[in-house]
Amino acid sequence: MKLKLGFLLSLLLVSCQPSYAAVYDNTQMCLLHAEFANTTMEARQYGVSKPKLLSILHEENKLVRVDKDVIELYEAIIDDAYKQPVVPYEETKQIMINSFSNAVYNICKKEY
């Protein structure tokens, strides 16, 4: 799971280089944030600890050096995900993951 998370976070961070607003339109940017939220909630639902996820985020950022605002946004997404309960059933986990990802996307679209 750590390898998958590290790889996915690395890809997401590379996608969010400081010039991401110029490269991506708002929809694409919001989709990237929603994908990060999806990965974060998936990690939450399958038992990855919050400190471990934050550690992976910061380890990957050492390699990629993403804008501080993006890292703060991703830390906030992690914080919000870990305020949600872990649910017991596979179907319920998927609903929780999708719902969280959609919420992040919708908030992003309203902001931008």
Tab-separated table of N, CA, C and O in Angstrom:
chain	number	residue	atom	x	y	z
A	1	MET	N	0.834	-1.189	0.000
A	1	MET	CA	0.000	0.000	0.000
A	1	MET	C	0.884	1.260	0.000
A	1	MET	O	0.584	2.205	-0.672
A	2	LYS	N	1.992	1.247	0.766
A	2	LYS	CA	2.864	2.423	0.814
A	2	LYS	C	3.436	2.736	-0.558
A	2	LYS	O	3.489	3.897	-0.959
A	3	LEU	N	3.850	1.713	-1.291
A	3	LEU	CA	4.392	1.938	-2.623
A	3	LEU	C	3.350	2.552	-3.540
A	3	LEU	O	3.636	3.500	-4.267
A	4	LYS	N	2.142	2.013	-3.498
A	4	LYS	CA	1.062	2.542	-4.330
A	4	LYS	C	0.776	3.991	-3.956
A	4	LYS	O	0.642	4.842	-4.822
A	5	LEU	N	0.685	4.270	-2.668
A	5	LEU	CA	0.418	5.638	-2.213
A	5	LEU	C	1.547	6.575	-2.607
A	5	LEU	O	1.303	7.672	-3.092
A	6	GLY	N	2.771	6.144	-2.393
A	6	GLY	CA	3.912	6.981	-2.741
A	6	GLY	C	3.953	7.301	-4.221
A	6	GLY	O	4.169	8.444	-4.615
A	7	PHE	N	3.718	6.307	-5.041
A	7	PHE	CA	3.711	6.502	-6.486
A	7	PHE	C	2.598	7.450	-6.904
A	7	PHE	O	2.814	8.385	-7.668
A	8	LEU	N	1.394	7.221	-6.369
A	8	LEU	CA	0.264	8.053	-6.742
A	8	LEU	C	0.449	9.483	-6.247
A	8	LEU	O	0.193	10.436	-6.972
A	9	LEU	N	0.911	9.638	-5.022
A	9	LEU	CA	1.155	10.993	-4.510
A	9	LEU	C	2.231	11.691	-5.332
A	9	LEU	O	2.124	12.883	-5.614
A	10	SER	N	3.243	10.957	-5.724
A	10	SER	CA	4.298	11.540	-6.551
A	10	SER	C	3.743	12.034	-7.882
A	10	SER	O	4.044	13.150	-8.314
A	11	LEU	N	2.904	11.224	-8.514
A	11	LEU	CA	2.291	11.651	-9.773
A	11	LEU	C	1.417	12.877	-9.584
A	11	LEU	O	1.448	13.810	-10.393
A	12	LEU	N	0.638	12.880	-8.510
A	12	LEU	CA	-0.226	14.027	-8.255
A	12	LEU	C	0.582	15.283	-7.967
A	12	LEU	O	0.251	16.367	-8.433
A	13	LEU	N	1.659	15.135	-7.220
A	13	LEU	CA	2.486	16.298	-6.914
A	13	LEU	C	3.176	16.838	-8.161
A	13	LEU	O	3.262	18.046	-8.348
A	14	VAL	N	3.664	15.958	-9.016
A	14	VAL	CA	4.283	16.400	-10.264
A	14	VAL	C	3.260	17.158	-11.099
A	14	VAL	O	3.569	18.164	-11.734
A	15	SER	N	2.021	16.689	-11.072
A	15	SER	CA	0.956	17.351	-11.831
A	15	SER	C	0.661	18.741	-11.305
A	15	SER	O	0.097	19.563	-12.016
A	16	CYS	N	1.015	18.995	-10.064
A	16	CYS	CA	0.650	20.258	-9.412
A	16	CYS	C	1.856	21.167	-9.219
A	16	CYS	O	1.965	21.862	-8.220
A	17	GLN	N	2.758	21.161	-10.151
A	17	GLN	CA	3.889	22.086	-10.085
A	17	GLN	C	3.369	23.517	-9.998
A	17	GLN	O	2.228	23.775	-10.352
A	18	PRO	N	4.158	24.472	-9.528
A	18	PRO	CA	3.674	25.844	-9.357
A	18	PRO	C	2.951	26.429	-10.555
A	18	PRO	O	2.096	27.272	-10.401
A	19	SER	N	3.268	25.983	-11.735
A	19	SER	CA	2.605	26.524	-12.921
A	19	SER	C	1.338	25.751	-13.282
A	19	SER	O	0.812	25.908	-14.364
A	20	TYR	N	0.848	24.925	-12.361
A	20	TYR	CA	-0.291	24.085	-12.702
A	20	TYR	C	-1.503	24.883	-13.145
A	20	TYR	O	-2.251	24.445	-14.006
A	21	ALA	N	-1.714	26.058	-12.593
A	21	ALA	CA	-2.892	26.852	-12.978
A	21	ALA	C	-2.807	27.270	-14.443
A	21	ALA	O	-3.820	27.369	-15.126
A	22	ALA	N	-1.597	27.506	-14.920
A	22	ALA	CA	-1.429	27.898	-16.319
A	22	ALA	C	-1.563	26.694	-17.260
A	22	ALA	O	-2.023	26.834	-18.376
A	23	VAL	N	-1.168	25.527	-16.782
A	23	VAL	CA	-1.168	24.339	-17.624
A	23	VAL	C	-2.550	23.697	-17.680
A	23	VAL	O	-2.986	23.243	-18.724
A	24	TYR	N	-3.208	23.660	-16.557
A	24	TYR	CA	-4.503	22.986	-16.472
A	24	TYR	C	-5.618	24.011	-16.364
A	24	TYR	O	-5.479	25.020	-15.697
A	25	ASP	N	-6.741	23.706	-17.003
A	25	ASP	CA	-7.896	24.547	-16.755
A	25	ASP	C	-8.465	24.165	-15.391
A	25	ASP	O	-8.010	23.224	-14.754
A	26	ASN	N	-9.436	24.901	-14.937
A	26	ASN	CA	-9.972	24.686	-13.601
A	26	ASN	C	-10.532	23.282	-13.406
A	26	ASN	O	-10.375	22.692	-12.346
A	27	THR	N	-11.175	22.759	-14.419
A	27	THR	CA	-11.745	21.416	-14.303
A	27	THR	C	-10.650	20.380	-14.110
A	27	THR	O	-10.756	19.521	-13.231
A	28	GLN	N	-9.601	20.469	-14.888
A	28	GLN	CA	-8.493	19.521	-14.746
A	28	GLN	C	-7.822	19.647	-13.389
A	28	GLN	O	-7.479	18.648	-12.764
A	29	MET	N	-7.637	20.879	-12.922
A	29	MET	CA	-7.029	21.097	-11.613
A	29	MET	C	-7.909	20.488	-10.524
A	29	MET	O	-7.422	19.804	-9.629
A	30	CYS	N	-9.216	20.702	-10.602
A	30	CYS	CA	-10.134	20.161	-9.606
A	30	CYS	C	-10.174	18.634	-9.669
A	30	CYS	O	-10.306	17.970	-8.632
A	31	LEU	N	-10.042	18.081	-10.860
A	31	LEU	CA	-9.982	16.629	-10.985
A	31	LEU	C	-8.734	16.060	-10.301
A	31	LEU	O	-8.787	14.995	-9.680
A	32	LEU	N	-7.615	16.766	-10.406
A	32	LEU	CA	-6.395	16.334	-9.720
A	32	LEU	C	-6.585	16.357	-8.205
A	32	LEU	O	-6.181	15.424	-7.503
A	33	HIS	N	-7.200	17.410	-7.706
A	33	HIS	CA	-7.451	17.498	-6.262
A	33	HIS	C	-8.423	16.409	-5.818
A	33	HIS	O	-8.254	15.816	-4.747
A	34	ALA	N	-9.424	16.133	-6.640
A	34	ALA	CA	-10.389	15.073	-6.318
A	34	ALA	C	-9.709	13.703	-6.315
A	34	ALA	O	-10.023	12.852	-5.473
A	35	GLU	N	-8.786	13.493	-7.230
A	35	GLU	CA	-8.040	12.229	-7.261
A	35	GLU	C	-7.189	12.082	-5.998
A	35	GLU	O	-7.089	10.997	-5.428
A	36	PHE	N	-6.581	13.180	-5.569
A	36	PHE	CA	-5.828	13.139	-4.317
A	36	PHE	C	-6.760	12.806	-3.156
A	36	PHE	O	-6.430	11.998	-2.285
A	37	ALA	N	-7.936	13.418	-3.132
A	37	ALA	CA	-8.922	13.150	-2.078
A	37	ALA	C	-9.353	11.684	-2.110
A	37	ALA	O	-9.501	11.048	-1.055
A	38	ASN	N	-9.534	11.146	-3.304
A	38	ASN	CA	-9.912	9.743	-3.452
A	38	ASN	C	-8.844	8.837	-2.852
A	38	ASN	O	-9.149	7.930	-2.069
A	39	THR	N	-7.591	9.090	-3.208
A	39	THR	CA	-6.472	8.296	-2.696
A	39	THR	C	-6.365	8.428	-1.183
A	39	THR	O	-6.121	7.446	-0.477
A	40	THR	N	-6.563	9.642	-0.691
A	40	THR	CA	-6.480	9.894	0.745
A	40	THR	C	-7.563	9.129	1.500
A	40	THR	O	-7.281	8.466	2.504
A	41	MET	N	-8.800	9.211	1.022
A	41	MET	CA	-9.886	8.514	1.710
A	41	MET	C	-9.741	7.009	1.584
A	41	MET	O	-10.065	6.270	2.518
A	42	GLU	N	-9.231	6.551	0.466
A	42	GLU	CA	-8.962	5.120	0.316
A	42	GLU	C	-7.950	4.668	1.371
A	42	GLU	O	-8.120	3.638	2.024
A	43	ALA	N	-6.893	5.439	1.531
A	43	ALA	CA	-5.891	5.125	2.548
A	43	ALA	C	-6.527	5.114	3.941
A	43	ALA	O	-6.265	4.219	4.750
A	44	ARG	N	-7.364	6.090	4.206
A	44	ARG	CA	-8.061	6.169	5.489
A	44	ARG	C	-8.912	4.925	5.730
A	44	ARG	O	-8.884	4.324	6.800
A	45	GLN	N	-9.685	4.548	4.727
A	45	GLN	CA	-10.603	3.422	4.880
A	45	GLN	C	-9.880	2.082	5.011
A	45	GLN	O	-10.396	1.149	5.609
A	46	TYR	N	-8.671	1.991	4.477
A	46	TYR	CA	-7.950	0.723	4.510
A	46	TYR	C	-6.804	0.713	5.520
A	46	TYR	O	-5.902	-0.116	5.427
A	47	GLY	N	-6.851	1.634	6.479
A	47	GLY	CA	-5.993	1.512	7.649
A	47	GLY	C	-4.641	2.195	7.622
A	47	GLY	O	-3.827	1.970	8.519
A	48	VAL	N	-4.368	3.026	6.641
A	48	VAL	CA	-3.114	3.781	6.654
A	48	VAL	C	-3.267	4.908	7.675
A	48	VAL	O	-4.257	5.627	7.660
A	49	SER	N	-2.305	5.053	8.547
A	49	SER	CA	-2.403	6.084	9.583
A	49	SER	C	-2.195	7.479	8.990
A	49	SER	O	-1.512	7.645	7.972
A	50	LYS	N	-2.774	8.464	9.646
A	50	LYS	CA	-2.615	9.856	9.205
A	50	LYS	C	-1.147	10.275	9.219
A	50	LYS	O	-0.672	10.858	8.239
A	51	PRO	N	-0.390	9.992	10.304
A	51	PRO	CA	1.035	10.362	10.268
A	51	PRO	C	1.794	9.705	9.120
A	51	PRO	O	2.665	10.331	8.516
A	52	LYS	N	1.437	8.469	8.799
A	52	LYS	CA	2.106	7.777	7.697
A	52	LYS	C	1.796	8.459	6.361
A	52	LYS	O	2.685	8.681	5.542
A	53	LEU	N	0.537	8.813	6.163
A	53	LEU	CA	0.148	9.474	4.919
A	53	LEU	C	0.810	10.846	4.789
A	53	LEU	O	1.314	11.207	3.730
A	54	LEU	N	0.830	11.602	5.884
A	54	LEU	CA	1.510	12.908	5.864
A	54	LEU	C	3.008	12.739	5.589
A	54	LEU	O	3.600	13.524	4.846
A	55	SER	N	3.589	11.707	6.165
A	55	SER	CA	5.008	11.429	5.936
A	55	SER	C	5.274	11.132	4.461
A	55	SER	O	6.237	11.643	3.872
A	56	ILE	N	4.417	10.319	3.846
A	56	ILE	CA	4.568	10.005	2.423
A	56	ILE	C	4.438	11.274	1.587
A	56	ILE	O	5.222	11.517	0.671
A	57	LEU	N	3.449	12.099	1.919
A	57	LEU	CA	3.258	13.367	1.202
A	57	LEU	C	4.518	14.219	1.255
A	57	LEU	O	4.991	14.720	0.234
A	58	HIS	N	5.093	14.351	2.441
A	58	HIS	CA	6.274	15.212	2.588
A	58	HIS	C	7.533	14.581	1.992
A	58	HIS	O	8.384	15.299	1.445
A	59	GLU	N	7.638	13.256	2.044
A	59	GLU	CA	8.769	12.581	1.391
A	59	GLU	C	8.729	12.810	-0.114
A	59	GLU	O	9.751	13.123	-0.728
A	60	GLU	N	7.548	12.648	-0.699
A	60	GLU	CA	7.406	12.856	-2.139
A	60	GLU	C	7.655	14.315	-2.506
A	60	GLU	O	8.231	14.609	-3.539
A	61	ASN	N	7.222	15.231	-1.652
A	61	ASN	CA	7.430	16.649	-1.935
A	61	ASN	C	8.906	17.028	-1.910
A	61	ASN	O	9.314	17.948	-2.609
A	62	LYS	N	9.716	16.331	-1.136
A	62	LYS	CA	11.157	16.597	-1.126
A	62	LYS	C	11.749	16.351	-2.509
A	62	LYS	O	12.688	17.034	-2.922
A	63	LEU	N	11.187	15.388	-3.215
A	63	LEU	CA	11.674	15.072	-4.562
A	63	LEU	C	11.129	16.021	-5.614
A	63	LEU	O	11.801	16.348	-6.580
A	64	VAL	N	9.889	16.460	-5.430
A	64	VAL	CA	9.187	17.199	-6.472
A	64	VAL	C	9.167	18.710	-6.229
A	64	VAL	O	9.184	19.495	-7.154
A	65	ARG	N	9.115	19.110	-4.978
A	65	ARG	CA	9.075	20.532	-4.585
A	65	ARG	C	7.874	21.272	-5.180
A	65	ARG	O	8.010	22.114	-6.064
A	66	VAL	N	6.727	20.935	-4.670
A	66	VAL	CA	5.481	21.556	-5.110
A	66	VAL	C	5.260	22.840	-4.321
A	66	VAL	O	5.736	22.996	-3.197
A	67	ASP	N	4.515	23.739	-4.904
A	67	ASP	CA	4.152	24.992	-4.281
A	67	ASP	C	3.587	24.766	-2.877
A	67	ASP	O	2.796	23.842	-2.661
A	68	LYS	N	3.968	25.599	-1.935
A	68	LYS	CA	3.549	25.483	-0.541
A	68	LYS	C	2.020	25.477	-0.400
A	68	LYS	O	1.469	24.745	0.427
A	69	ASP	N	1.325	26.261	-1.202
A	69	ASP	CA	-0.141	26.309	-1.133
A	69	ASP	C	-0.771	24.970	-1.484
A	69	ASP	O	-1.775	24.575	-0.891
A	70	VAL	N	-0.201	24.271	-2.445
A	70	VAL	CA	-0.726	22.958	-2.831
A	70	VAL	C	-0.508	21.960	-1.695
A	70	VAL	O	-1.404	21.189	-1.352
A	71	ILE	N	0.668	21.983	-1.098
A	71	ILE	CA	0.952	21.082	0.026
A	71	ILE	C	-0.001	21.377	1.180
A	71	ILE	O	-0.542	20.452	1.799
A	72	GLU	N	-0.236	22.649	1.465
A	72	GLU	CA	-1.173	22.996	2.542
A	72	GLU	C	-2.588	22.523	2.210
A	72	GLU	O	-3.312	22.051	3.092
A	73	LEU	N	-2.987	22.637	0.955
A	73	LEU	CA	-4.296	22.133	0.532
A	73	LEU	C	-4.363	20.625	0.744
A	73	LEU	O	-5.342	20.106	1.290
A	74	TYR	N	-3.336	19.900	0.339
A	74	TYR	CA	-3.330	18.446	0.486
A	74	TYR	C	-3.285	18.035	1.954
A	74	TYR	O	-3.902	17.040	2.336
A	75	GLU	N	-2.587	18.796	2.773
A	75	GLU	CA	-2.617	18.518	4.216
A	75	GLU	C	-4.027	18.710	4.776
A	75	GLU	O	-4.481	17.916	5.615
A	76	ALA	N	-4.723	19.733	4.308
A	76	ALA	CA	-6.100	19.983	4.752
A	76	ALA	C	-7.029	18.861	4.289
A	76	ALA	O	-7.920	18.439	5.042
A	77	ILE	N	-6.826	18.366	3.076
A	77	ILE	CA	-7.626	17.243	2.583
A	77	ILE	C	-7.379	16.017	3.455
A	77	ILE	O	-8.317	15.309	3.838
A	78	ILE	N	-6.128	15.769	3.790
A	78	ILE	CA	-5.800	14.643	4.675
A	78	ILE	C	-6.477	14.832	6.030
A	78	ILE	O	-7.096	13.900	6.559
A	79	ASP	N	-6.376	16.030	6.596
A	79	ASP	CA	-7.018	16.304	7.888
A	79	ASP	C	-8.517	16.022	7.820
A	79	ASP	O	-9.076	15.382	8.715
A	80	ASP	N	-9.161	16.506	6.777
A	80	ASP	CA	-10.607	16.293	6.631
A	80	ASP	C	-10.948	14.812	6.474
A	80	ASP	O	-11.931	14.333	7.047
A	81	ALA	N	-10.150	14.096	5.716
A	81	ALA	CA	-10.413	12.664	5.530
A	81	ALA	C	-10.331	11.910	6.849
A	81	ALA	O	-11.138	11.017	7.121
A	82	TYR	N	-9.379	12.281	7.677
A	82	TYR	CA	-9.190	11.568	8.936
A	82	TYR	C	-10.170	12.004	10.025
A	82	TYR	O	-10.185	11.423	11.103
A	83	LYS	N	-11.025	12.956	9.724
A	83	LYS	CA	-12.135	13.301	10.612
A	83	LYS	C	-13.337	12.399	10.336
A	83	LYS	O	-14.281	12.365	11.115
A	84	GLN	N	-13.306	11.696	9.210
A	84	GLN	CA	-14.398	10.801	8.810
A	84	GLN	C	-14.188	9.424	9.434
A	84	GLN	O	-13.060	8.991	9.640
A	85	PRO	N	-15.288	8.728	9.682
A	85	PRO	CA	-15.157	7.382	10.272
A	85	PRO	C	-14.659	6.356	9.253
A	85	PRO	O	-14.829	6.530	8.050
A	86	VAL	N	-14.046	5.315	9.774
A	86	VAL	CA	-13.726	4.147	8.954
A	86	VAL	C	-14.973	3.270	9.000
A	86	VAL	O	-15.506	2.994	10.064
A	87	VAL	N	-15.443	2.883	7.839
A	87	VAL	CA	-16.676	2.101	7.754
A	87	VAL	C	-16.341	0.624	7.496
A	87	VAL	O	-15.306	0.317	6.913
A	88	PRO	N	-17.233	-0.283	7.917
A	88	PRO	CA	-16.876	-1.701	7.918
A	88	PRO	C	-17.024	-2.469	6.607
A	88	PRO	O	-16.311	-3.435	6.395
A	89	TYR	N	-17.912	-2.081	5.730
A	89	TYR	CA	-18.203	-2.908	4.560
A	89	TYR	C	-17.607	-2.316	3.294
A	89	TYR	O	-17.556	-1.103	3.121
A	90	GLU	N	-17.191	-3.207	2.393
A	90	GLU	CA	-16.543	-2.784	1.152
A	90	GLU	C	-17.389	-1.780	0.377
A	90	GLU	O	-16.892	-0.755	-0.078
A	91	GLU	N	-18.656	-2.063	0.225
A	91	GLU	CA	-19.547	-1.176	-0.518
A	91	GLU	C	-19.644	0.193	0.156
A	91	GLU	O	-19.614	1.233	-0.514
A	92	THR	N	-19.719	0.199	1.474
A	92	THR	CA	-19.799	1.447	2.222
A	92	THR	C	-18.487	2.216	2.131
A	92	THR	O	-18.491	3.443	2.036
A	93	LYS	N	-17.372	1.496	2.139
A	93	LYS	CA	-16.066	2.154	1.964
A	93	LYS	C	-16.026	2.894	0.627
A	93	LYS	O	-15.590	4.033	0.548
A	94	GLN	N	-16.472	2.218	-0.430
A	94	GLN	CA	-16.441	2.818	-1.763
A	94	GLN	C	-17.348	4.048	-1.831
A	94	GLN	O	-16.985	5.052	-2.445
A	95	ILE	N	-18.499	3.975	-1.187
A	95	ILE	CA	-19.397	5.134	-1.134
A	95	ILE	C	-18.718	6.286	-0.418
A	95	ILE	O	-18.766	7.433	-0.871
A	96	MET	N	-18.062	6.005	0.705
A	96	MET	CA	-17.368	7.029	1.473
A	96	MET	C	-16.234	7.648	0.647
A	96	MET	O	-16.073	8.866	0.621
A	97	ILE	N	-15.469	6.821	-0.039
A	97	ILE	CA	-14.353	7.294	-0.869
A	97	ILE	C	-14.872	8.199	-1.987
A	97	ILE	O	-14.369	9.310	-2.192
A	98	ASN	N	-15.891	7.735	-2.697
A	98	ASN	CA	-16.446	8.517	-3.812
A	98	ASN	C	-17.079	9.818	-3.328
A	98	ASN	O	-16.919	10.866	-3.970
A	99	SER	N	-17.787	9.743	-2.235
A	99	SER	CA	-18.447	10.925	-1.687
A	99	SER	C	-17.429	11.994	-1.289
A	99	SER	O	-17.607	13.184	-1.580
A	100	PHE	N	-16.349	11.572	-0.651
A	100	PHE	CA	-15.309	12.512	-0.226
A	100	PHE	C	-14.627	13.145	-1.439
A	100	PHE	O	-14.429	14.364	-1.496
A	101	SER	N	-14.307	12.332	-2.416
A	101	SER	CA	-13.672	12.824	-3.633
A	101	SER	C	-14.582	13.817	-4.357
A	101	SER	O	-14.131	14.889	-4.799
A	102	ASN	N	-15.863	13.488	-4.465
A	102	ASN	CA	-16.820	14.385	-5.115
A	102	ASN	C	-16.959	15.701	-4.359
A	102	ASN	O	-17.083	16.772	-4.972
A	103	ALA	N	-16.950	15.639	-3.034
A	103	ALA	CA	-17.061	16.857	-2.230
A	103	ALA	C	-15.870	17.781	-2.476
A	103	ALA	O	-16.034	18.997	-2.640
A	104	VAL	N	-14.670	17.209	-2.523
A	104	VAL	CA	-13.476	18.016	-2.794
A	104	VAL	C	-13.570	18.635	-4.187
A	104	VAL	O	-13.276	19.822	-4.367
A	105	TYR	N	-14.005	17.858	-5.159
A	105	TYR	CA	-14.162	18.377	-6.522
A	105	TYR	C	-15.156	19.544	-6.544
A	105	TYR	O	-14.871	20.598	-7.130
A	106	ASN	N	-16.297	19.366	-5.913
A	106	ASN	CA	-17.326	20.416	-5.913
A	106	ASN	C	-16.866	21.681	-5.190
A	106	ASN	O	-17.145	22.785	-5.659
A	107	ILE	N	-16.161	21.527	-4.095
A	107	ILE	CA	-15.622	22.695	-3.390
A	107	ILE	C	-14.614	23.411	-4.281
A	107	ILE	O	-14.630	24.647	-4.395
A	108	CYS	N	-13.746	22.655	-4.931
A	108	CYS	CA	-12.751	23.241	-5.834
A	108	CYS	C	-13.438	24.028	-6.958
A	108	CYS	O	-13.038	25.154	-7.261
A	109	LYS	N	-14.451	23.434	-7.566
A	109	LYS	CA	-15.145	24.108	-8.666
A	109	LYS	C	-15.805	25.410	-8.215
A	109	LYS	O	-15.829	26.390	-8.971
A	110	LYS	N	-16.299	25.448	-6.988
A	110	LYS	CA	-16.902	26.670	-6.460
A	110	LYS	C	-15.855	27.745	-6.196
A	110	LYS	O	-16.105	28.924	-6.360
A	111	GLU	N	-14.662	27.304	-5.779
A	111	GLU	CA	-13.577	28.227	-5.456
A	111	GLU	C	-12.957	28.837	-6.710
A	111	GLU	O	-12.488	29.957	-6.703
A	112	TYR	N	-12.872	28.046	-7.775
A	112	TYR	CA	-12.192	28.493	-8.986
A	112	TYR	C	-13.187	28.659	-10.098
A	112	TYR	O	-13.030	28.745	-11.183
